[in-house]
Tab-separated table of C-alpha atoms and ligand atoms in Angstrom:
chain	number	residue	atom	x	y	z
A	1	MET	CA	-19.387	-5.968	19.745
A	2	SER	CA	-19.725	-7.106	22.789
A	3	GLU	CA	-18.740	-5.261	26.521
A	4	GLN	CA	-16.573	-8.181	26.576
A	5	THR	CA	-14.717	-6.996	23.454
A	6	ILE	CA	-14.428	-3.698	24.771
A	7	GLU	CA	-12.708	-4.840	27.349
A	8	ILE	CA	-10.280	-6.489	25.383
A	9	ILE	CA	-10.087	-3.388	23.669
A	10	LYS	CA	-8.962	-1.625	26.599
A	11	GLN	CA	-6.389	-3.997	27.575
A	12	ILE	CA	-4.652	-4.015	24.022
A	13	ARG	CA	-4.731	-0.314	24.400
A	14	HIS	CA	-2.334	-0.677	28.030
A	15	GLN	CA	-0.359	-3.967	26.602
A	16	HIS	CA	0.442	-3.074	22.565
A	17	PRO	CA	0.559	0.990	22.749
A	18	GLY	CA	1.718	0.849	19.439
A	19	ASN	CA	-1.855	-0.486	18.007
A	20	LEU	CA	-3.323	2.701	16.650
A	21	MET	CA	-6.846	1.074	16.551
A	22	ALA	CA	-7.374	0.218	20.113
A	23	ARG	CA	-5.150	3.323	21.077
A	24	HIS	CA	-7.851	5.860	19.583
A	25	PHE	CA	-11.193	3.446	20.154
A	26	ASP	CA	-13.956	5.823	21.825
A	27	GLU	CA	-16.310	3.762	23.208
A	28	HIS	CA	-18.603	6.398	23.811
A	29	LEU	CA	-18.700	7.584	20.165
A	30	TYR	CA	-19.177	3.515	19.300
A	31	ARG	CA	-22.006	3.300	21.654
A	32	GLN	CA	-23.708	6.303	19.249
A	33	PHE	CA	-23.637	3.840	16.448
A	34	ASP	CA	-26.626	1.891	15.060
A	35	ALA	CA	-26.799	-1.869	14.759
A	36	ALA	CA	-26.047	-1.798	11.295
A	37	LYS	CA	-22.936	0.597	11.935
A	38	ARG	CA	-21.300	-1.002	14.739
A	39	GLN	CA	-21.778	-4.134	12.412
A	40	ARG	CA	-19.867	-2.624	9.857
A	41	PHE	CA	-17.103	-1.013	12.463
A	42	ASP	CA	-16.386	-4.462	14.173
A	43	GLN	CA	-15.512	-5.943	10.757
A	44	MET	CA	-12.936	-3.192	10.138
A	45	ILE	CA	-11.125	-3.465	13.318
A	46	ALA	CA	-11.168	-7.231	13.549
A	47	SER	CA	-7.591	-7.673	12.251
A	48	GLY	CA	-6.737	-4.933	15.384
A	49	ILE	CA	-8.246	-7.119	17.845
A	50	GLU	CA	-7.261	-10.348	16.891
A	51	ASN	CA	-3.649	-9.441	16.076
A	52	ARG	CA	-3.073	-7.446	19.239
A	53	ASP	CA	0.651	-6.292	17.424
A	54	SER	CA	-1.463	-4.509	14.909
A	55	GLN	CA	0.960	-1.348	14.148
A	56	MET	CA	-3.346	0.616	12.525
A	57	GLY	CA	-5.381	-2.468	13.539
A	58	ILE	CA	-8.290	-1.266	11.085
A	59	TYR	CA	-9.189	-1.669	7.394
A	60	ALA	CA	-11.793	0.065	5.430
A	61	MET	CA	-14.461	-2.418	3.901
A	62	GLN	CA	-16.547	0.206	2.136
A	63	PRO	CA	-15.407	2.692	-0.116
A	64	GLY	CA	-17.217	5.249	2.174
A	65	ASP	CA	-16.014	4.241	5.290
A	66	TYR	CA	-13.144	6.929	6.158
A	67	ASP	CA	-16.038	9.556	5.582
A	68	ASP	CA	-18.566	7.820	7.346
A	69	PHE	CA	-16.504	6.723	10.413
A	70	ALA	CA	-14.327	9.890	10.061
A	71	GLU	CA	-14.852	10.809	14.162
A	72	MET	CA	-13.517	7.585	14.986
A	73	ILE	CA	-10.537	7.301	12.490
A	74	ASP	CA	-9.437	10.593	12.091
A	75	PRO	CA	-7.406	10.570	15.399
A	76	MET	CA	-5.749	6.941	14.063
A	77	ILE	CA	-4.929	8.098	10.836
A	78	ARG	CA	-3.639	11.676	12.362
A	79	ASP	CA	-1.207	9.667	14.436
A	80	PHE	CA	-0.022	7.173	12.028
A	81	HIS	CA	1.181	10.079	9.217
A	82	ALA	CA	1.936	12.598	12.045
A	83	ILE	CA	-0.701	15.116	11.080
A	84	LYS	CA	-1.968	18.491	13.234
A	85	GLY	CA	-3.490	20.448	10.533
A	86	GLU	CA	-6.035	20.472	8.164
A	87	ILE	CA	-5.913	17.147	6.148
A	88	ARG	CA	-6.393	18.140	2.219
A	89	GLN	CA	-4.993	15.709	0.431
A	90	GLN	CA	-2.922	17.265	-2.614
A	91	HIS	CA	-1.630	15.908	-5.718
A	92	ASP	CA	1.397	17.065	-8.272
A	93	TRP	CA	2.892	14.753	-10.674
A	94	ASP	CA	5.121	17.664	-12.891
A	95	THR	CA	8.194	15.145	-13.176
A	96	THR	CA	10.114	17.905	-14.825
A	97	ALA	CA	9.931	20.745	-12.167
A	98	LYS	CA	13.432	19.061	-10.219
A	99	ILE	CA	15.620	16.574	-11.623
A	100	CYS	CA	16.437	13.823	-9.000
A	101	ASP	CA	19.344	11.808	-10.398
A	102	LEU	CA	20.512	9.174	-8.218
A	103	GLY	CA	24.012	9.159	-10.396
A	104	ALA	CA	24.675	12.615	-8.775
A	105	ILE	CA	24.697	11.513	-5.511
A	106	ASP	CA	27.458	8.973	-6.119
A	107	PRO	CA	28.509	7.012	-9.591
A	108	ARG	CA	27.623	3.942	-7.821
A	109	LEU	CA	23.758	4.927	-7.303
A	110	LYS	CA	23.485	4.967	-11.299
A	111	ASP	CA	21.985	1.669	-11.378
A	112	VAL	CA	19.743	0.547	-8.702
A	113	SER	CA	16.433	-1.187	-8.828
A	114	MET	CA	13.675	1.236	-8.378
A	115	ARG	CA	9.881	0.862	-7.650
A	116	VAL	CA	6.731	3.001	-7.488
A	117	ARG	CA	3.619	2.245	-6.969
A	118	VAL	CA	0.052	3.667	-6.417
A	119	ALA	CA	-3.043	1.614	-4.385
A	120	ARG	CA	-6.501	2.316	-5.677
A	121	ASN	CA	-9.601	1.134	-5.665
A	122	VAL	CA	-12.796	1.528	-7.679
A	123	ALA	CA	-15.918	2.922	-6.031
A	124	ASN	CA	-18.591	0.571	-7.411
A	125	PHE	CA	-17.272	-2.472	-5.593
A	126	PRO	CA	-16.755	-3.749	-1.462
A	127	LEU	CA	-13.137	-2.877	-0.808
A	128	PRO	CA	-10.994	-6.140	-0.998
A	129	GLY	CA	-11.763	-6.983	2.703
A	130	ALA	CA	-15.615	-6.928	2.053
A	131	MET	CA	-15.803	-8.417	-1.294
A	132	SER	CA	-17.491	-11.945	-1.579
A	133	ARG	CA	-15.781	-14.306	-4.195
A	134	ASN	CA	-17.991	-13.597	-7.090
A	135	GLU	CA	-17.259	-9.728	-6.448
A	136	ARG	CA	-13.723	-10.643	-6.870
A	137	VAL	CA	-14.276	-12.316	-10.255
A	138	GLU	CA	-16.183	-9.779	-11.760
A	139	PHE	CA	-13.886	-7.052	-10.552
A	140	GLU	CA	-10.607	-8.770	-12.477
A	141	ASN	CA	-13.103	-9.354	-15.353
A	142	GLN	CA	-13.733	-5.362	-15.209
A	143	ALA	CA	-9.739	-5.171	-14.841
A	144	VAL	CA	-9.356	-7.701	-17.939
A	145	ALA	CA	-11.752	-5.704	-20.328
A	146	ALA	CA	-9.364	-2.549	-19.373
A	147	PHE	CA	-6.555	-4.679	-19.944
A	148	ASP	CA	-7.689	-5.641	-22.864
A	149	GLN	CA	-7.568	-2.110	-24.163
A	150	LEU	CA	-4.110	-1.201	-23.043
A	151	ILE	CA	-2.365	-4.155	-24.953
A	152	ALA	CA	-2.929	-2.052	-28.038
A	153	ASN	CA	-1.364	0.704	-26.748
A	154	PRO	CA	2.145	0.989	-28.233
A	155	THR	CA	3.947	1.865	-24.708
A	156	PHE	CA	1.874	0.042	-22.522
A	157	GLY	CA	1.163	-3.052	-24.449
A	158	GLY	CA	1.670	-6.484	-22.434
A	159	SER	CA	-0.121	-9.280	-20.972
A	160	TYR	CA	-2.430	-10.247	-18.410
A	161	LEU	CA	-1.566	-13.101	-16.140
A	162	SER	CA	-4.671	-14.803	-14.059
A	163	ILE	CA	-3.972	-17.185	-10.818
A	164	THR	CA	-7.752	-17.433	-10.754
A	165	PRO	CA	-8.738	-21.124	-11.314
A	166	GLY	CA	-10.160	-21.775	-14.836
A	167	SER	CA	-10.092	-18.134	-16.090
A	168	ALA	CA	-8.555	-17.636	-19.890
A	169	HIS	CA	-5.709	-15.752	-18.826
A	170	GLU	CA	-4.588	-18.472	-16.233
A	171	ILE	CA	-0.848	-19.300	-15.698
A	172	SER	CA	0.953	-22.754	-14.742
A	173	ALA	CA	2.084	-22.520	-11.053
A	174	GLN	CA	5.401	-22.546	-12.153
A	175	GLU	CA	5.044	-19.627	-14.389
A	176	TYR	CA	3.522	-17.872	-10.710
A	177	GLU	CA	6.207	-18.970	-8.760
A	178	ARG	CA	8.721	-17.816	-11.630
A	179	ARG	CA	6.974	-14.462	-11.454
A	180	VAL	CA	7.529	-14.032	-7.370
A	181	ALA	CA	10.511	-14.959	-7.623
A	182	ALA	CA	11.067	-12.080	-10.085
A	183	HIS	CA	9.659	-9.574	-7.658
A	184	GLN	CA	6.827	-8.690	-10.097
A	185	MET	CA	3.903	-10.971	-8.892
A	186	PHE	CA	2.572	-10.484	-5.171
A	187	LYS	CA	3.138	-13.574	-2.903
A	188	ASP	CA	0.460	-16.122	-1.821
A	189	MET	CA	-1.477	-13.468	0.510
A	190	SER	CA	-2.937	-15.613	2.806
A	191	ALA	CA	0.221	-15.932	4.426
A	192	ASP	CA	-0.484	-12.528	5.948
A	193	LYS	CA	-1.992	-12.987	9.643
A	194	TYR	CA	-3.204	-9.414	9.318
A	195	LEU	CA	-5.304	-9.530	5.801
A	196	ASN	CA	-6.287	-12.962	6.722
A	197	VAL	CA	-8.681	-12.090	9.705
A	198	ALA	CA	-9.394	-8.390	7.902
A	199	GLY	CA	-10.752	-10.779	4.770
A	200	ILE	CA	-8.553	-9.437	2.609
A	201	SER	CA	-6.778	-12.214	1.451
A	202	ALA	CA	-10.227	-14.525	1.667
A	203	ASP	CA	-10.929	-16.362	-1.440
A	204	TRP	CA	-7.566	-16.893	-2.628
A	205	PRO	CA	-6.573	-17.352	-5.329
A	206	HIS	CA	-10.003	-15.929	-7.218
A	207	GLY	CA	-9.789	-12.711	-8.539
A	208	ARG	CA	-6.225	-12.051	-8.620
A	209	GLY	CA	-3.723	-11.781	-11.222
A	210	MET	CA	-1.286	-8.735	-13.052
A	211	TYR	CA	-0.903	-7.203	-16.053
A	212	VAL	CA	2.464	-6.660	-17.193
A	213	SER	CA	3.906	-4.408	-20.287
A	214	SER	CA	5.951	-6.119	-22.714
A	215	ASP	CA	9.354	-4.107	-21.608
A	216	GLN	CA	8.347	-5.539	-18.234
A	217	ASP	CA	8.462	-2.230	-16.348
A	218	PHE	CA	4.642	-1.198	-16.182
A	219	LEU	CA	3.049	-3.688	-13.708
A	220	VAL	CA	-0.721	-4.183	-12.096
A	221	TRP	CA	-1.408	-6.056	-9.511
A	222	VAL	CA	-5.287	-7.193	-9.395
A	223	GLY	CA	-6.896	-8.060	-6.154
A	224	GLU	CA	-3.801	-7.844	-3.657
A	225	GLU	CA	-4.567	-5.888	-0.507
A	226	ASP	CA	-6.395	-3.159	-2.527
A	227	HIS	CA	-8.353	-3.892	-5.664
A	228	LEU	CA	-5.478	-2.237	-7.732
A	229	ARG	CA	-1.543	-1.616	-7.498
A	230	ILE	CA	-0.289	0.538	-10.315
A	231	MET	CA	3.431	0.359	-10.483
A	232	ALA	CA	6.851	1.208	-12.424
A	233	MET	CA	9.729	-0.633	-11.811
A	234	GLN	CA	12.909	0.196	-13.345
A	235	HIS	CA	17.014	-0.435	-12.791
A	236	GLY	CA	18.852	2.519	-12.996
A	237	GLY	CA	18.966	6.145	-11.105
A	238	ASN	CA	16.265	8.161	-12.759
A	239	LEU	CA	13.598	8.680	-10.878
A	240	ASN	CA	11.717	11.486	-13.156
A	241	ALA	CA	11.910	8.855	-15.961
A	242	LEU	CA	9.931	6.285	-13.111
A	243	PHE	CA	7.486	8.621	-11.837
A	244	ALA	CA	7.024	9.565	-15.420
A	245	ARG	CA	6.617	6.047	-16.365
A	246	LEU	CA	4.145	5.384	-13.480
A	247	HIS	CA	1.947	8.394	-14.297
A	248	ASP	CA	1.532	7.989	-17.840
A	249	GLY	CA	0.302	4.698	-17.512
A	250	LEU	CA	-1.690	5.832	-14.352
A	251	GLU	CA	-3.693	8.200	-17.061
A	252	VAL	CA	-4.400	5.940	-19.540
A	253	LEU	CA	-5.753	3.307	-17.024
A	254	SER	CA	-8.027	5.387	-15.281
A	255	GLN	CA	-9.821	6.208	-18.305
A	256	LEU	CA	-10.328	2.747	-18.819
A	257	LEU	CA	-11.780	1.846	-15.489
A	258	PRO	CA	-14.395	2.603	-13.348
A	259	ALA	CA	-13.970	5.911	-11.205
A	260	PHE	CA	-11.937	5.665	-8.767
A	261	ALA	CA	-12.550	5.783	-4.577
A	262	THR	CA	-11.703	8.925	-3.522
A	263	SER	CA	-12.393	11.033	-0.148
A	264	PRO	CA	-12.219	14.859	-0.049
A	265	ALA	CA	-10.069	15.022	2.979
A	266	TYR	CA	-8.072	11.490	2.902
A	267	GLY	CA	-7.420	11.634	-1.043
A	268	ASN	CA	-7.296	7.968	-2.359
A	269	VAL	CA	-9.531	5.267	-0.549
A	270	THR	CA	-7.289	2.696	0.287
A	271	SER	CA	-7.943	-0.548	2.473
A	272	CYS	CA	-5.244	0.439	4.912
A	273	PRO	CA	-4.747	4.007	6.253
A	274	THR	CA	-1.409	3.624	6.177
A	275	ASN	CA	-1.536	4.046	2.291
A	276	LEU	CA	-4.230	7.001	2.564
A	277	GLY	CA	-3.602	10.355	0.276
A	278	ALA	CA	-1.360	9.745	-2.384
A	279	GLY	CA	-1.711	5.786	-2.101
A	280	MET	CA	2.041	5.940	-2.803
A	281	ARG	CA	5.147	3.801	-1.952
A	282	ALA	CA	8.547	4.616	-3.643
A	283	SER	CA	11.188	2.670	-2.652
A	284	LEU	CA	14.582	1.619	-4.256
A	285	HIS	CA	16.937	-1.422	-2.847
A	286	LEU	CA	20.462	0.114	-1.229
A	287	GLN	CA	23.438	-2.186	-0.299
A	288	LEU	CA	23.971	-0.651	3.218
A	289	PRO	CA	26.105	-3.733	4.667
A	290	LYS	CA	27.310	-1.486	7.057
A	291	LEU	CA	24.153	0.005	8.259
A	292	ALA	CA	22.136	-3.292	7.940
A	293	ALA	CA	24.208	-4.843	10.092
A	294	ASP	CA	22.151	-4.058	13.002
A	295	MET	CA	18.428	-3.475	10.868
A	296	ASP	CA	17.054	-2.048	14.152
A	297	ASN	CA	19.290	1.119	14.536
A	298	LEU	CA	19.150	1.625	10.797
A	299	LYS	CA	15.278	1.931	11.065
A	300	GLN	CA	15.482	4.183	13.814
A	301	GLN	CA	18.012	6.476	11.932
A	302	ALA	CA	16.019	6.214	9.008
A	303	LYS	CA	12.594	6.953	10.769
A	304	GLN	CA	14.426	10.339	12.226
A	305	LEU	CA	14.905	11.225	8.096
A	306	GLY	CA	11.050	10.474	7.499
A	307	LEU	CA	12.312	6.836	5.681
A	308	ALA	CA	11.156	3.220	6.093
A	309	VAL	CA	13.428	0.785	5.518
A	310	ARG	CA	12.671	-3.064	5.353
A	311	GLY	CA	14.454	-6.086	3.809
A	312	ALA	CA	14.581	-6.537	0.129
A	313	GLY	CA	11.999	-9.261	0.135
A	314	GLY	CA	9.226	-7.089	1.355
A	315	GLU	CA	7.377	-6.257	4.230
A	316	HIS	CA	8.423	-8.111	7.283
A	317	SER	CA	11.398	-9.371	5.781
A	318	GLY	CA	15.269	-9.006	6.782
A	319	ALA	CA	18.438	-7.758	5.109
A	320	GLY	CA	19.241	-9.516	2.132
A	321	ALA	CA	22.810	-10.141	1.391
A	322	GLY	CA	25.536	-7.338	0.841
A	323	GLY	CA	23.297	-5.446	3.429
A	324	LEU	CA	20.090	-4.737	0.843
A	325	VAL	CA	17.735	-3.050	1.974
A	326	ASP	CA	14.300	-1.382	0.591
A	327	ILE	CA	14.169	2.123	1.331
A	328	SER	CA	10.953	4.336	1.308
A	329	PRO	CA	9.221	7.204	2.433
A	330	SER	CA	7.008	6.986	5.276
A	331	ALA	CA	4.660	9.718	4.574
A	332	ARG	CA	1.654	9.213	2.413
A	333	LEU	CA	-1.275	11.421	3.381
A	334	GLY	CA	-0.633	15.150	3.313
A	335	VAL	CA	2.328	14.791	0.636
A	336	THR	CA	1.872	15.003	-2.981
A	337	GLU	CA	3.738	12.389	-5.473
A	338	MET	CA	6.344	14.677	-6.337
A	339	GLN	CA	7.211	15.522	-2.849
A	340	ILE	CA	7.211	11.865	-2.155
A	341	MET	CA	10.112	11.692	-4.681
A	342	GLN	CA	12.034	14.454	-3.556
A	343	ARG	CA	11.842	12.579	-0.033
A	344	LEU	CA	13.260	9.546	-1.624
A	345	TYR	CA	16.095	11.110	-3.246
A	346	ASP	CA	16.963	13.139	-0.291
A	347	GLY	CA	16.660	10.354	2.211
A	348	THR	CA	18.954	8.209	0.010
A	349	ALA	CA	22.027	10.734	-0.095
A	350	GLN	CA	21.511	10.848	3.704
A	351	LEU	CA	21.866	7.205	4.080
A	352	TRP	CA	24.369	6.855	1.452
A	353	ALA	CA	26.568	9.561	3.102
A	354	MET	CA	25.753	8.067	6.904
A	355	GLU	CA	27.146	4.398	5.029
A	356	ASN	CA	30.198	5.263	3.682
A	357	ARG	CA	30.986	8.349	6.382
B	401	LIG	N1	-0.220	-5.287	9.218
B	401	LIG	C1	-1.057	-3.945	9.412
B	401	LIG	C2	-1.084	-3.087	8.241
B	401	LIG	C3	0.258	-2.441	8.648
B	401	LIG	C4	0.652	-1.566	7.431
B	401	LIG	N2	0.863	-2.678	6.531
B	401	LIG	C5	0.134	-2.732	5.409
B	401	LIG	N3	-0.896	-2.564	4.622
B	401	LIG	N4	0.280	-3.523	3.985
B	401	LIG	C6	-1.272	-3.373	10.854
B	401	LIG	O1	-2.194	-3.224	11.174
B	401	LIG	O2	-0.536	-3.684	11.610
């Protein structure tokens, strides 16, 4: 990185205070890096420099990046996740301890669209931002070998749909579009300027695909922002059953794949620091026509409740018809899976009460 780039980061710090990479970039620490470490770090923050409006502005490129650059990255992670004390990610999947039935909040909430996903990266490949096309396809092939065994499982049997040109599992462009419209398959990542500069969307669509169970409620994205996005999607109100479905599938799949990348402090290693820890995003779609009439105000109010709000069309989308919005707990690091489930339940109850006041 040139002296000019260091000056640019200082400019970003003043012009875009929300860019946490720029806010916490420590040039004295950076100057202590050797050439190889500087090259690694330059790659990690390229998106945050190019995209000055970034929220985080940094992506991990190797499984060990968070531990290797902890001194520089820790303040950025603490700032985003609002953590002051020791960071020691814990895990709790005991879905029987506390019943979270949305229908108990209001009978009108007994049939909503619910989704919970975890991000995972395997330790024996670079993360998506630093993969070559061959590595993307090789990883996909390793994932397919695991799916071939999952297909035989009576509760998770299904099929793998690849968008890699020439793959034995390649689907048509029409089928891909149908799956995207059904909110199952991820969109063309090359439309995301942050992922483009970070290299995470490179070689699209090579090495990308999706496993979907026969009952369509257990899905695995291959080659999106992380190596794997493992998710359960259900219509209903029983959060316990949704989380149990995900956990059971994650347990089966983790026996079939190479070891996942983890950090002693930060838990599951993810491309973006916003997903560290549980690596979990739990969300549901709510019709909030009154509150969603002013999305900025709704986002502010939800933030007070520890919730993030976005349109039902995904990150960067607006409210849908009838004020349909996607709500999810913001915290992912330093909270367990069951705490996230509880926060989703409690946050839904609070927003629903505000909507129906
Ligand atoms: N746009 C990037 C990432 C923000 C969080 N969203 C993710 N990881 N999909 C930024 O640094 O602003």
